[in-house]
GROMACS .gro file of C-alpha atoms in nm:
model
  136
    1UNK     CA    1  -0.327   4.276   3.529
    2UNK     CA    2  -0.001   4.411   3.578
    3UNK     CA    3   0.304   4.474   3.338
    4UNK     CA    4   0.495   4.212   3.526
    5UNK     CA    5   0.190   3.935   3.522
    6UNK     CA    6   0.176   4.014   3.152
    7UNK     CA    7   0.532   3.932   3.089
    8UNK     CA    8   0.504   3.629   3.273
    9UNK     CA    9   0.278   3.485   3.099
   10UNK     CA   10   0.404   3.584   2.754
   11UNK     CA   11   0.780   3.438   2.893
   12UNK     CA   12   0.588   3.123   3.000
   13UNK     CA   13   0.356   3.053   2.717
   14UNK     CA   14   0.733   3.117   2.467
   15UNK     CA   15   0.868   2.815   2.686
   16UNK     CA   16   0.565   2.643   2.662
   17UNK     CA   17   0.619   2.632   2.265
   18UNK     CA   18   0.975   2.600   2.264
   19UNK     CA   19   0.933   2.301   2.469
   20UNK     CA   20   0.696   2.132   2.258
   21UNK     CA   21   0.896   2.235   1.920
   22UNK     CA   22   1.131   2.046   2.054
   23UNK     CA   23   1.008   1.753   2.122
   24UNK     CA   24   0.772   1.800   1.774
   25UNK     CA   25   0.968   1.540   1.498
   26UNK     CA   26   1.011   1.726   1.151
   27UNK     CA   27   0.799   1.616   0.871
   28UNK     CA   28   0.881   1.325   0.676
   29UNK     CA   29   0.977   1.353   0.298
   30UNK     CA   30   0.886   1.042   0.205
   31UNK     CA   31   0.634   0.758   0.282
   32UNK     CA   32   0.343   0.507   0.202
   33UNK     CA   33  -0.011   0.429   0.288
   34UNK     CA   34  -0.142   0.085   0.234
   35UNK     CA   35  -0.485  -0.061   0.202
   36UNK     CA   36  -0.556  -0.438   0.184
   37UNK     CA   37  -0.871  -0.566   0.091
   38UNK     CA   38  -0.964  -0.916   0.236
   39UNK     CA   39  -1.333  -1.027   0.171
   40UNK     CA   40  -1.493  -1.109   0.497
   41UNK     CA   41  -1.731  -1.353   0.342
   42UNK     CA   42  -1.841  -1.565   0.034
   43UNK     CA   43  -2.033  -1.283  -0.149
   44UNK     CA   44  -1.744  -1.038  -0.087
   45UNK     CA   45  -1.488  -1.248  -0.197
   46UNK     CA   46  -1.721  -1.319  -0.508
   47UNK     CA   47  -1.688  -0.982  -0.599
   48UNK     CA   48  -1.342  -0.940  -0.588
   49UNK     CA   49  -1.285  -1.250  -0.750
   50UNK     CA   50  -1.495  -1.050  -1.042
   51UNK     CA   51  -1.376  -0.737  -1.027
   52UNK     CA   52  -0.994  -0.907  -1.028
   53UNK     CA   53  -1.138  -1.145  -1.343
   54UNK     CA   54  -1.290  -0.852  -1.514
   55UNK     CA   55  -0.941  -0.633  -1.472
   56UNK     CA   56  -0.737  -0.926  -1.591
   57UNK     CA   57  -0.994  -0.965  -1.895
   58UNK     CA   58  -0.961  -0.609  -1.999
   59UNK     CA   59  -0.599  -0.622  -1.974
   60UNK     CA   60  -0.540  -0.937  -2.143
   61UNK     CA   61  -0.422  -1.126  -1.843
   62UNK     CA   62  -0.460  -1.502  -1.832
   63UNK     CA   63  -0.272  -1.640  -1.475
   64UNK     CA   64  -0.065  -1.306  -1.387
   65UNK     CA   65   0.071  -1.019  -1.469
   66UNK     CA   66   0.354  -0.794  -1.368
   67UNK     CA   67   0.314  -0.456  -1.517
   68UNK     CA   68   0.513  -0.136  -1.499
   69UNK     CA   69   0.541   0.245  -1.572
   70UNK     CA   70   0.818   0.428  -1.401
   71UNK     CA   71   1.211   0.391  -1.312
   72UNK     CA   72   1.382   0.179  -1.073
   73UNK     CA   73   1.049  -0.083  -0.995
   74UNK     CA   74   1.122  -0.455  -0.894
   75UNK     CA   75   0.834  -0.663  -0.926
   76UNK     CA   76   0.818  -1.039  -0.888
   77UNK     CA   77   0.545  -1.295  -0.948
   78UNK     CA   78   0.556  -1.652  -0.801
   79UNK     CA   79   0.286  -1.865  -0.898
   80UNK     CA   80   0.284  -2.285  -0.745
   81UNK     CA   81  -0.060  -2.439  -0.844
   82UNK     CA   82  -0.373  -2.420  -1.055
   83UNK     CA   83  -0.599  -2.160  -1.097
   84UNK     CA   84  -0.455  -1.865  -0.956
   85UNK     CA   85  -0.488  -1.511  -1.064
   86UNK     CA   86  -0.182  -1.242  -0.968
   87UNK     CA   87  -0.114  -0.883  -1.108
   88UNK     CA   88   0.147  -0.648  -0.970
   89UNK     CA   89   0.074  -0.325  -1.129
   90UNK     CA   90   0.323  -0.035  -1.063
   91UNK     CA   91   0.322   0.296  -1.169
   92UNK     CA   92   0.587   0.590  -1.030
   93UNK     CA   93   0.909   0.529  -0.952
   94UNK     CA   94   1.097   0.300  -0.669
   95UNK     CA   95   0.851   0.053  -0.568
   96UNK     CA   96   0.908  -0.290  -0.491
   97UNK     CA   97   0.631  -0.570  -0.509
   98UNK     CA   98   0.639  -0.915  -0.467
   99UNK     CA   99   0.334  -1.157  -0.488
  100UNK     CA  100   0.359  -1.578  -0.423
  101UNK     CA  101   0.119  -1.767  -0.471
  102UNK     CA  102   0.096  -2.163  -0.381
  103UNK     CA  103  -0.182  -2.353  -0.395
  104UNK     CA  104  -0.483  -2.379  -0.613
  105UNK     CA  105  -0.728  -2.092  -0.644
  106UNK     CA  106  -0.573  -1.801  -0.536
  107UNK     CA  107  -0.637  -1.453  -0.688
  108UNK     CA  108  -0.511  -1.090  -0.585
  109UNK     CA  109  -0.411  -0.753  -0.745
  110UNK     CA  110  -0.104  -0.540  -0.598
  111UNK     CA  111  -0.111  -0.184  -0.748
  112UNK     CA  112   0.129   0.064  -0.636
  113UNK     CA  113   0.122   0.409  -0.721
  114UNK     CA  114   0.330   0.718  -0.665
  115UNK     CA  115   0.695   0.639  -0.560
  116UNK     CA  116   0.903   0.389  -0.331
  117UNK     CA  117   0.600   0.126  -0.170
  118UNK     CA  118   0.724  -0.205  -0.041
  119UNK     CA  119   0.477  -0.510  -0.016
  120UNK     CA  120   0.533  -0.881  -0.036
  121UNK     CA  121   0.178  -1.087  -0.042
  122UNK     CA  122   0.189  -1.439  -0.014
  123UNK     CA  123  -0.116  -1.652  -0.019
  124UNK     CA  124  -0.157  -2.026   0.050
  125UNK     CA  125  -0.420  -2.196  -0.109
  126UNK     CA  126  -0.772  -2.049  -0.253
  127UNK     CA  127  -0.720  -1.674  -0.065
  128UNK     CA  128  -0.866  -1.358  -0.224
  129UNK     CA  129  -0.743  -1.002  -0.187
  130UNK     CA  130  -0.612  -0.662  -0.319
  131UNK     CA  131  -0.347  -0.452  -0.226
  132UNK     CA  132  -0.310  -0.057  -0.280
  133UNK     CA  133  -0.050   0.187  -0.213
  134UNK     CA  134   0.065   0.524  -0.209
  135UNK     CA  135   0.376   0.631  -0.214
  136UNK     CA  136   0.549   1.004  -0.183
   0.00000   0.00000   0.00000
């Protein structure tokens, strides 16, 4: 290989990276990652249904709960009907979190962690979930 194949390659593999730098967006400071959790059948939903009772028990929670460690959090809890279970738990700084439930029979958990999530849940009658998030 000559001198002047060698620089041609090294000039064309620098363009090659300054080409994709540029097209390459800079990292994000901030963001969220959110899981839901919908049972898929009767024994699944069972078990959340528990594991949602047995949270509620431990923390002294009858129909709902909004509960909060941090600065700046806005929660809201809307339950219509009988029956229904709801706990917004937030812990960090920023988040927002809204559950509504109408019907009879619903239950879920919304637990944000870290800093600045967003979620609204609303459930219509007898659904079952969890939410979780991350926030940085």
């Amino acid at each position: 290989m000559t001198i002047t194949s060698f620089v041609k390659i090294k000039s064309a593999l620098i363009t090659a990276a300054l080409a994709i730098s540029a097209f390459a967006a800079p990292a994000q400071a901030g963001g969220f990652i959110s899981f839901n959790v919908q049972p898929r059948n009767a024994d699944e939903e069972r078990v959340l249904r528990t594991g949602l009772g047995i949270y509620a028990l431990v923390n002294g929670i009858k129909d709902g709960s909004i509960k909060q460690k941090g600065l700046a959090n806005v929660a809201g809890l809307v339950q219509n009907g009988r029956g229904n279970l709801g706990v917004v738990s937030q812990k960090g700084d920023g988040h927002t979190g809204t559950l509504i439930q109408n019907g009879n029979g619903n239950s879920h958990g919304l637990f944000q962690f870290g800093r600045n999530t967003n979620a609204e849940i609303v459930q219509n009658g007898g659904g079952t979930g969890a939410t979780f998030q991350w926030g940085w």
